[in-house]
């Protein structure tokens, strides 16, 4: 699947780490992301798939680093993109961030993680709990012990999850108090005309969880109106066949933070925008100077829900920001 993987600095274009599985891809392919595209805004302007001489380069840019995977054969590009994002998420889980300085300071750990996450270029272990059981996160005390004893932070024994049907769940988890917290995060994308009416809208959501449960808990999450939910994507812990049959989310959760599912809301009509927007654009054509003025009035609408107008709880509007993109020539 993946021939080689490169971690490139988003500021200087320097190759921080490279790992090869199926032959050696020359580092010169990173020239497509080098001197001419070293700035962050230029990186973001790149296409996610670039054709090199003999390879396809699939890339993502996050937290000031760029991950570039070289592909020689036909593969599902979204699978590679998802793996690259998962790799960055794991780096953030291990080190708190994934910028250039952090990657350089934890070079050995990052290299070990790539070794365990890919087997002959194919994704193998991408669950944080399983990886942490094999490769302990680096700490100051751990580094001092490694210097004093010469021992690595890589475990000599495979974790129990790697040989079970639930690789995402650690064995022997115990808590004095058992609880799980769920957060439902929904976003609305809407087009509003000049009179403030919603022309079209789309609502997407995600359910994130923080599990602190002992043993192997088996949980079930049901919805009041499951017909409103479509285009779902789940964490591997969810029993997809049961959701297809009964429209309930049945799962054995991993320990700690994880994203349970993503979905799209089937709104029977356009969502009720919680804010009103009234733009005014005035152009001054004196001497063909092209000057103008933009005035935007933003107000709060009295609505209780994006989708259900009859809901009783009041909606609280916080952290409102307005962004007006302009082309580079402005």
Tab-separated table of N, CA and C in Angstrom, residues 122-267:
chain	number	residue	atom	x	y	z
A	122	UNK	N	1.200	-1.554	5.166
A	122	UNK	CA	-0.239	-1.660	5.400
A	122	UNK	C	-0.556	-1.301	6.852
A	123	UNK	N	-1.625	-0.541	7.097
A	123	UNK	CA	-1.988	-0.196	8.479
A	123	UNK	C	-2.223	-1.447	9.320
A	124	UNK	N	-1.609	-1.468	10.503
A	124	UNK	CA	-1.712	-2.639	11.372
A	124	UNK	C	-2.307	-2.271	12.724
A	125	UNK	N	-1.591	-1.477	13.513
A	125	UNK	CA	-2.040	-1.092	14.849
A	125	UNK	C	-2.173	0.413	14.904
A	126	UNK	N	-3.396	0.896	15.020
A	126	UNK	CA	-3.628	2.335	15.072
A	126	UNK	C	-4.435	2.748	16.303
A	127	UNK	N	-4.638	1.829	17.235
A	127	UNK	CA	-5.358	2.159	18.460
A	127	UNK	C	-4.383	2.673	19.510
A	128	UNK	N	-4.626	3.862	20.070
A	128	UNK	CA	-3.681	4.427	21.055
A	128	UNK	C	-3.423	3.526	22.249
A	129	UNK	N	-4.466	2.848	22.764
A	129	UNK	CA	-4.265	1.992	23.935
A	129	UNK	C	-3.316	0.842	23.630
A	130	UNK	N	-3.473	0.223	22.448
A	130	UNK	CA	-2.584	-0.876	22.076
A	130	UNK	C	-1.157	-0.374	21.863
A	131	UNK	N	-1.011	0.800	21.255
A	131	UNK	CA	0.327	1.345	21.026
A	131	UNK	C	1.007	1.718	22.340
A	132	UNK	N	0.252	2.295	23.280
A	132	UNK	CA	0.849	2.681	24.561
A	132	UNK	C	1.254	1.463	25.372
A	133	UNK	N	0.580	0.327	25.157
A	133	UNK	CA	0.996	-0.894	25.850
A	133	UNK	C	2.300	-1.435	25.275
A	134	UNK	N	2.562	-1.174	23.997
A	134	UNK	CA	3.804	-1.645	23.369
A	134	UNK	C	4.922	-0.613	23.466
A	135	UNK	N	4.584	0.676	23.316
A	135	UNK	CA	5.579	1.745	23.345
A	135	UNK	C	5.123	2.759	24.388
A	136	UNK	N	5.780	2.777	25.518
A	136	UNK	CA	5.388	3.673	26.590
A	136	UNK	C	5.684	5.123	26.206
A	137	UNK	N	4.760	6.037	26.486
A	137	UNK	CA	5.019	7.457	26.196
A	137	UNK	C	6.250	7.950	26.920
A	138	UNK	N	6.999	8.795	26.252
A	138	UNK	CA	8.257	9.289	26.803
A	138	UNK	C	7.999	10.286	27.929
A	139	UNK	N	8.718	10.111	29.053
A	139	UNK	CA	8.671	11.035	30.180
A	139	UNK	C	10.093	11.358	30.614
A	140	UNK	N	10.225	12.384	31.448
A	140	UNK	CA	11.562	12.759	31.931
A	140	UNK	C	12.179	11.635	32.738
A	141	UNK	N	11.385	11.021	33.635
A	141	UNK	CA	11.902	9.914	34.443
A	141	UNK	C	12.251	8.729	33.552
A	142	UNK	N	11.393	8.478	32.558
A	142	UNK	CA	11.673	7.366	31.646
A	142	UNK	C	12.963	7.570	30.869
A	143	UNK	N	13.226	8.811	30.465
A	143	UNK	CA	14.469	9.092	29.742
A	143	UNK	C	15.676	8.894	30.641
A	144	UNK	N	15.566	9.333	31.905
A	144	UNK	CA	16.678	9.137	32.836
A	144	UNK	C	16.938	7.657	33.085
A	145	UNK	N	15.877	6.878	33.216
A	145	UNK	CA	16.041	5.440	33.407
A	145	UNK	C	16.653	4.782	32.176
A	146	UNK	N	16.261	5.253	30.986
A	146	UNK	CA	16.825	4.685	29.764
A	146	UNK	C	18.316	4.967	29.661
A	147	UNK	N	18.722	6.177	30.079
A	147	UNK	CA	20.153	6.508	30.050
A	147	UNK	C	20.923	5.693	31.072
A	148	UNK	N	20.322	5.503	32.274
A	148	UNK	CA	21.023	4.798	33.345
A	148	UNK	C	21.084	3.292	33.114
A	149	UNK	N	19.998	2.713	32.609
A	149	UNK	CA	19.920	1.254	32.470
A	149	UNK	C	20.150	0.775	31.048
A	150	UNK	N	19.974	1.685	30.061
A	150	UNK	CA	20.127	1.278	28.665
A	150	UNK	C	18.916	0.564	28.107
A	151	UNK	N	17.805	0.539	28.852
A	151	UNK	CA	16.595	-0.147	28.389
A	151	UNK	C	15.756	0.781	27.524
A	152	UNK	N	15.075	0.195	26.551
A	152	UNK	CA	14.210	0.958	25.667
A	152	UNK	C	12.823	1.070	26.274
A	153	UNK	N	12.041	2.040	25.770
A	153	UNK	CA	10.646	2.171	26.216
A	153	UNK	C	9.708	1.261	25.442
A	154	UNK	N	10.253	0.407	24.583
A	154	UNK	CA	9.459	-0.537	23.814
A	154	UNK	C	9.315	-1.827	24.615
A	155	UNK	N	8.082	-2.288	24.795
A	155	UNK	CA	7.814	-3.493	25.580
A	155	UNK	C	8.277	-4.741	24.828
A	156	UNK	N	8.754	-5.727	25.584
A	156	UNK	CA	9.185	-6.997	24.996
A	156	UNK	C	8.031	-7.968	24.833
A	157	UNK	N	6.868	-7.638	25.402
A	157	UNK	CA	5.713	-8.537	25.375
A	157	UNK	C	4.577	-7.854	24.642
A	158	UNK	N	3.902	-8.591	23.777
A	158	UNK	CA	2.745	-8.042	23.084
A	158	UNK	C	1.608	-7.797	24.060
A	159	UNK	N	0.889	-6.690	23.933
A	159	UNK	CA	-0.272	-6.461	24.797
A	159	UNK	C	-1.373	-7.459	24.509
A	160	UNK	N	-2.220	-7.665	25.516
A	160	UNK	CA	-3.293	-8.659	25.375
A	160	UNK	C	-4.245	-8.296	24.234
A	161	UNK	N	-4.460	-7.013	23.998
A	161	UNK	CA	-5.428	-6.604	22.984
A	161	UNK	C	-5.044	-6.986	21.578
A	162	UNK	N	-3.742	-7.169	21.301
A	162	UNK	CA	-3.326	-7.468	19.939
A	162	UNK	C	-3.722	-8.869	19.501
A	163	UNK	N	-4.002	-9.752	20.427
A	163	UNK	CA	-4.380	-11.120	20.080
A	163	UNK	C	-5.829	-11.411	20.470
A	164	UNK	N	-6.610	-10.371	20.752
A	164	UNK	CA	-8.012	-10.547	21.097
A	164	UNK	C	-8.871	-9.937	20.010
A	165	UNK	N	-10.179	-10.080	20.176
A	165	UNK	CA	-11.113	-9.505	19.209
A	165	UNK	C	-11.399	-8.039	19.494
A	166	UNK	N	-10.803	-7.474	20.571
A	166	UNK	CA	-10.996	-6.076	20.934
A	166	UNK	C	-9.641	-5.417	21.152
A	167	UNK	N	-8.908	-5.137	20.068
A	167	UNK	CA	-7.575	-4.543	20.238
A	167	UNK	C	-7.607	-3.141	20.815
A	168	UNK	N	-8.769	-2.468	20.799
A	168	UNK	CA	-8.863	-1.112	21.323
A	168	UNK	C	-9.009	-1.076	22.838
A	169	UNK	N	-9.260	-2.217	23.474
A	169	UNK	CA	-9.545	-2.250	24.907
A	169	UNK	C	-8.407	-2.904	25.678
A	170	UNK	N	-7.891	-2.193	26.672
A	170	UNK	CA	-6.873	-2.774	27.535
A	170	UNK	C	-7.505	-3.793	28.470
A	171	UNK	N	-6.683	-4.742	28.915
A	171	UNK	CA	-7.165	-5.741	29.877
A	171	UNK	C	-6.800	-5.302	31.295
A	172	UNK	N	-7.629	-5.722	32.240
A	172	UNK	CA	-7.352	-5.430	33.644
A	172	UNK	C	-7.542	-3.982	34.045
A	173	UNK	N	-8.417	-3.243	33.355
A	173	UNK	CA	-8.665	-1.842	33.707
A	173	UNK	C	-9.565	-1.786	34.941
A	174	UNK	N	-9.150	-1.010	35.939
A	174	UNK	CA	-9.924	-0.900	37.177
A	174	UNK	C	-9.997	0.548	37.617
A	175	UNK	N	-11.194	0.968	38.026
A	175	UNK	CA	-11.416	2.310	38.552
A	175	UNK	C	-12.232	2.218	39.834
A	176	UNK	N	-11.939	3.103	40.782
A	176	UNK	CA	-12.729	3.148	42.013
A	176	UNK	C	-14.132	3.666	41.740
A	177	UNK	N	-14.253	4.603	40.798
A	177	UNK	CA	-15.556	5.151	40.409
A	177	UNK	C	-15.701	5.002	38.901
A	178	UNK	N	-16.779	4.362	38.480
A	178	UNK	CA	-16.996	4.081	37.063
A	178	UNK	C	-17.946	5.119	36.461
A	179	UNK	N	-17.495	5.757	35.390
A	179	UNK	CA	-18.356	6.708	34.691
A	179	UNK	C	-17.857	6.876	33.258
A	180	UNK	N	-18.743	7.364	32.408
A	180	UNK	CA	-18.420	7.676	31.022
A	180	UNK	C	-19.145	8.963	30.660
A	181	UNK	N	-18.441	9.858	29.977
A	181	UNK	CA	-18.995	11.148	29.582
A	181	UNK	C	-19.073	11.198	28.063
A	182	UNK	N	-20.202	11.690	27.564
A	182	UNK	CA	-20.429	11.828	26.125
A	182	UNK	C	-20.657	13.294	25.788
A	183	UNK	N	-20.003	13.757	24.747
A	183	UNK	CA	-20.200	15.113	24.237
A	183	UNK	C	-20.717	15.020	22.811
A	184	UNK	N	-21.815	15.702	22.535
A	184	UNK	CA	-22.380	15.761	21.184
A	184	UNK	C	-22.044	17.129	20.588
A	185	UNK	N	-21.262	17.123	19.534
A	185	UNK	CA	-20.803	18.360	18.886
A	185	UNK	C	-21.405	18.398	17.485
A	186	UNK	N	-22.231	19.394	17.230
A	186	UNK	CA	-22.888	19.514	15.928
A	186	UNK	C	-22.518	20.841	15.275
A	187	UNK	N	-22.375	20.808	13.965
A	187	UNK	CA	-22.034	21.994	13.184
A	187	UNK	C	-23.083	22.177	12.091
A	188	UNK	N	-23.398	23.427	11.813
A	188	UNK	CA	-24.357	23.744	10.762
A	188	UNK	C	-23.666	24.591	9.698
A	189	UNK	N	-23.794	24.169	8.463
A	189	UNK	CA	-23.329	24.941	7.309
A	189	UNK	C	-24.569	25.419	6.554
A	190	UNK	N	-24.684	26.714	6.385
A	190	UNK	CA	-25.897	27.260	5.775
A	190	UNK	C	-25.544	28.394	4.825
A	191	UNK	N	-26.377	28.564	3.814
A	191	UNK	CA	-26.317	29.703	2.903
A	191	UNK	C	-27.514	30.590	3.214
A	192	UNK	N	-27.225	31.847	3.546
A	192	UNK	CA	-28.263	32.788	3.943
A	192	UNK	C	-28.331	33.894	2.898
A	193	UNK	N	-29.540	34.218	2.437
A	193	UNK	CA	-29.668	35.285	1.438
A	193	UNK	C	-29.594	36.654	2.118
A	194	UNK	N	-29.664	37.684	1.322
A	194	UNK	CA	-29.463	39.042	1.854
A	194	UNK	C	-30.566	39.475	2.804
A	195	UNK	N	-31.712	38.807	2.741
A	195	UNK	CA	-32.795	39.145	3.661
A	195	UNK	C	-32.720	38.370	4.965
A	196	UNK	N	-31.715	37.479	5.092
A	196	UNK	CA	-31.554	36.723	6.321
A	196	UNK	C	-32.228	35.375	6.330
A	197	UNK	N	-32.841	34.959	5.220
A	197	UNK	CA	-33.507	33.662	5.146
A	197	UNK	C	-32.507	32.578	4.746
A	198	UNK	N	-32.641	31.410	5.369
A	198	UNK	CA	-31.754	30.287	5.075
A	198	UNK	C	-32.175	29.650	3.758
A	199	UNK	N	-31.270	29.667	2.773
A	199	UNK	CA	-31.558	29.084	1.462
A	199	UNK	C	-31.372	27.573	1.503
A	200	UNK	N	-30.265	27.114	2.026
A	200	UNK	CA	-30.009	25.684	2.202
A	200	UNK	C	-29.092	25.509	3.402
A	201	UNK	N	-29.122	24.328	3.993
A	201	UNK	CA	-28.334	24.087	5.196
A	201	UNK	C	-28.009	22.606	5.317
A	202	UNK	N	-26.982	22.331	6.091
A	202	UNK	CA	-26.571	20.955	6.374
A	202	UNK	C	-26.033	20.907	7.800
A	203	UNK	N	-26.452	19.892	8.557
A	203	UNK	CA	-26.026	19.729	9.944
A	203	UNK	C	-25.255	18.424	10.067
A	204	UNK	N	-24.020	18.508	10.551
A	204	UNK	CA	-23.201	17.329	10.808
A	204	UNK	C	-22.827	17.309	12.282
A	205	UNK	N	-22.571	16.111	12.791
A	205	UNK	CA	-22.272	15.991	14.213
A	205	UNK	C	-21.277	14.888	14.507
A	206	UNK	N	-20.752	14.928	15.715
A	206	UNK	CA	-19.824	13.905	16.199
A	206	UNK	C	-20.098	13.683	17.674
A	207	UNK	N	-19.924	12.443	18.116
A	207	UNK	CA	-20.081	12.088	19.521
A	207	UNK	C	-18.720	11.639	20.033
A	208	UNK	N	-18.166	12.393	20.970
A	208	UNK	CA	-16.894	12.042	21.595
A	208	UNK	C	-17.170	11.544	23.004
A	209	UNK	N	-16.324	10.661	23.482
A	209	UNK	CA	-16.545	10.023	24.781
A	209	UNK	C	-15.255	10.015	25.587
A	210	UNK	N	-15.415	10.006	26.890
A	210	UNK	CA	-14.312	9.840	27.833
A	210	UNK	C	-14.724	8.733	28.795
A	211	UNK	N	-14.160	7.556	28.596
A	211	UNK	CA	-14.580	6.367	29.335
A	211	UNK	C	-13.635	6.093	30.494
A	212	UNK	N	-14.219	5.892	31.662
A	212	UNK	CA	-13.491	5.486	32.869
A	212	UNK	C	-14.268	4.341	33.513
A	213	UNK	N	-14.259	3.205	32.817
A	213	UNK	CA	-15.039	2.047	33.253
A	213	UNK	C	-14.124	0.853	33.468
A	214	UNK	N	-14.402	0.085	34.503
A	214	UNK	CA	-13.595	-1.082	34.839
A	214	UNK	C	-14.020	-2.288	34.015
A	215	UNK	N	-13.089	-3.248	33.889
A	215	UNK	CA	-13.405	-4.506	33.221
A	215	UNK	C	-13.653	-4.320	31.735
A	216	UNK	N	-14.662	-5.064	31.246
A	216	UNK	CA	-15.048	-4.991	29.831
A	216	UNK	C	-16.526	-4.612	29.776
A	217	UNK	N	-16.862	-3.334	29.835
A	217	UNK	CA	-18.271	-2.909	29.835
A	217	UNK	C	-18.882	-3.033	28.448
A	218	UNK	N	-20.127	-3.408	28.398
A	218	UNK	CA	-20.877	-3.498	27.149
A	218	UNK	C	-22.000	-2.472	27.217
A	219	UNK	N	-21.925	-1.447	26.388
A	219	UNK	CA	-22.839	-0.317	26.474
A	219	UNK	C	-23.746	-0.257	25.251
A	220	UNK	N	-24.871	0.436	25.420
A	220	UNK	CA	-25.823	0.609	24.327
A	220	UNK	C	-26.345	2.038	24.366
A	221	UNK	N	-26.265	2.723	23.233
A	221	UNK	CA	-26.722	4.104	23.114
A	221	UNK	C	-27.865	4.149	22.118
A	222	UNK	N	-29.002	4.687	22.539
A	222	UNK	CA	-30.162	4.778	21.660
A	222	UNK	C	-30.533	6.236	21.436
A	223	UNK	N	-31.261	6.497	20.344
A	223	UNK	CA	-31.667	7.846	19.972
A	223	UNK	C	-33.189	7.948	20.009
A	224	UNK	N	-33.670	9.150	20.322
A	224	UNK	CA	-35.110	9.375	20.352
A	224	UNK	C	-35.698	9.196	18.960
A	225	UNK	N	-35.041	9.736	17.952
A	225	UNK	CA	-35.505	9.619	16.568
A	225	UNK	C	-34.312	9.226	15.695
A	226	UNK	N	-34.003	7.937	15.592
A	226	UNK	CA	-32.824	7.517	14.813
A	226	UNK	C	-32.946	7.778	13.318
A	227	UNK	N	-34.156	8.046	12.830
A	227	UNK	CA	-34.322	8.307	11.406
A	227	UNK	C	-33.690	9.634	10.982
A	228	UNK	N	-33.408	10.499	11.958
A	228	UNK	CA	-32.774	11.768	11.637
A	228	UNK	C	-31.287	11.612	11.320
A	229	UNK	N	-30.708	10.457	11.639
A	229	UNK	CA	-29.263	10.256	11.513
A	229	UNK	C	-28.971	9.431	10.271
A	230	UNK	N	-27.990	9.874	9.483
A	230	UNK	CA	-27.578	9.141	8.289
A	230	UNK	C	-26.087	9.350	8.069
A	231	UNK	N	-25.544	8.615	7.086
A	231	UNK	CA	-24.129	8.716	6.705
A	231	UNK	C	-23.231	8.602	7.927
A	232	UNK	N	-23.430	7.558	8.707
A	232	UNK	CA	-22.689	7.393	9.957
A	232	UNK	C	-21.340	6.729	9.704
A	233	UNK	N	-20.350	7.152	10.459
A	233	UNK	CA	-19.061	6.464	10.521
A	233	UNK	C	-18.749	6.225	11.983
A	234	UNK	N	-18.247	5.015	12.301
A	234	UNK	CA	-18.124	4.590	13.683
A	234	UNK	C	-16.692	4.243	14.043
A	235	UNK	N	-16.442	4.296	15.332
A	235	UNK	CA	-15.213	3.730	15.895
A	235	UNK	C	-15.286	2.211	15.735
A	236	UNK	N	-14.146	1.527	15.580
A	236	UNK	CA	-14.190	0.058	15.408
A	236	UNK	C	-14.877	-0.690	16.544
A	237	UNK	N	-15.042	-0.057	17.706
A	237	UNK	CA	-15.676	-0.752	18.828
A	237	UNK	C	-17.184	-0.913	18.636
A	238	UNK	N	-17.803	-0.195	17.696
A	238	UNK	CA	-19.255	-0.249	17.500
A	238	UNK	C	-19.625	-1.463	16.670
A	239	UNK	N	-20.677	-2.167	17.086
A	239	UNK	CA	-21.205	-3.310	16.326
A	239	UNK	C	-22.102	-2.768	15.219
A	240	UNK	N	-21.549	-2.692	14.029
A	240	UNK	CA	-22.252	-2.030	12.926
A	240	UNK	C	-23.505	-2.804	12.520
A	241	UNK	N	-23.450	-4.132	12.547
A	241	UNK	CA	-24.616	-4.926	12.142
A	241	UNK	C	-25.803	-4.670	13.061
A	242	UNK	N	-25.548	-4.490	14.345
A	242	UNK	CA	-26.636	-4.220	15.282
A	242	UNK	C	-27.232	-2.839	15.029
A	243	UNK	N	-26.388	-1.869	14.659
A	243	UNK	CA	-26.920	-0.547	14.345
A	243	UNK	C	-27.782	-0.593	13.091
A	244	UNK	N	-27.349	-1.353	12.085
A	244	UNK	CA	-28.125	-1.465	10.864
A	244	UNK	C	-29.473	-2.141	11.126
A	245	UNK	N	-29.480	-3.075	12.063
A	245	UNK	CA	-30.706	-3.831	12.319
A	245	UNK	C	-31.642	-3.108	13.287
A	246	UNK	N	-31.103	-2.630	14.412
A	246	UNK	CA	-31.937	-2.075	15.479
A	246	UNK	C	-31.817	-0.565	15.637
A	247	UNK	N	-30.898	0.084	14.903
A	247	UNK	CA	-30.673	1.532	14.986
A	247	UNK	C	-30.273	1.970	16.392
A	248	UNK	N	-29.478	1.144	17.068
A	248	UNK	CA	-28.885	1.498	18.355
A	248	UNK	C	-27.384	1.288	18.257
A	249	UNK	N	-26.626	2.059	19.011
A	249	UNK	CA	-25.167	1.974	19.000
A	249	UNK	C	-24.738	1.097	20.163
A	250	UNK	N	-24.315	-0.124	19.860
A	250	UNK	CA	-23.854	-1.076	20.867
A	250	UNK	C	-22.338	-1.188	20.744
A	251	UNK	N	-21.617	-1.056	21.872
A	251	UNK	CA	-20.160	-1.010	21.794
A	251	UNK	C	-19.510	-1.350	23.130
A	252	UNK	N	-18.271	-1.816	23.051
A	252	UNK	CA	-17.381	-1.975	24.205
A	252	UNK	C	-16.343	-0.871	24.080
A	253	UNK	N	-16.381	0.159	24.918
A	253	UNK	CA	-15.569	1.359	24.670
A	253	UNK	C	-14.096	1.136	24.986
A	254	UNK	N	-13.220	1.832	24.275
A	254	UNK	CA	-11.827	1.889	24.702
A	254	UNK	C	-11.706	2.680	25.999
A	255	UNK	N	-10.567	2.613	26.620
A	255	UNK	CA	-10.343	3.357	27.853
A	255	UNK	C	-9.826	4.748	27.513
A	256	UNK	N	-10.431	5.767	28.102
A	256	UNK	CA	-9.980	7.132	27.880
A	256	UNK	C	-10.796	7.850	26.818
A	257	UNK	N	-10.177	8.850	26.184
A	257	UNK	CA	-10.847	9.681	25.192
A	257	UNK	C	-10.885	9.003	23.833
A	258	UNK	N	-12.009	9.093	23.148
A	258	UNK	CA	-12.121	8.572	21.788
A	258	UNK	C	-13.356	9.168	21.131
A	259	UNK	N	-13.400	9.102	19.798
A	259	UNK	CA	-14.556	9.563	19.033
A	259	UNK	C	-15.420	8.365	18.693
A	260	UNK	N	-16.623	8.346	19.201
A	260	UNK	CA	-17.502	7.196	19.016
A	260	UNK	C	-18.066	7.124	17.604
A	261	UNK	N	-18.550	8.238	17.077
A	261	UNK	CA	-19.178	8.212	15.755
A	261	UNK	C	-19.276	9.626	15.184
A	262	UNK	N	-19.485	9.673	13.869
A	262	UNK	CA	-19.821	10.893	13.148
A	262	UNK	C	-21.085	10.630	12.340
A	263	UNK	N	-21.852	11.671	12.072
A	263	UNK	CA	-23.124	11.469	11.388
A	263	UNK	C	-23.556	12.756	10.709
A	264	UNK	N	-24.575	12.637	9.885
A	264	UNK	CA	-25.238	13.780	9.249
A	264	UNK	C	-26.707	13.760	9.661
A	265	UNK	N	-27.263	14.930	9.915
A	265	UNK	CA	-28.658	15.038	10.363
A	265	UNK	C	-29.554	15.246	9.149
A	266	UNK	N	-30.561	14.392	9.024
A	266	UNK	CA	-31.557	14.534	7.954
A	266	UNK	C	-32.617	15.541	8.395
A	267	UNK	N	-32.420	16.776	8.055
A	267	UNK	CA	-33.396	17.796	8.422
A	267	UNK	C	-34.541	17.785	7.425
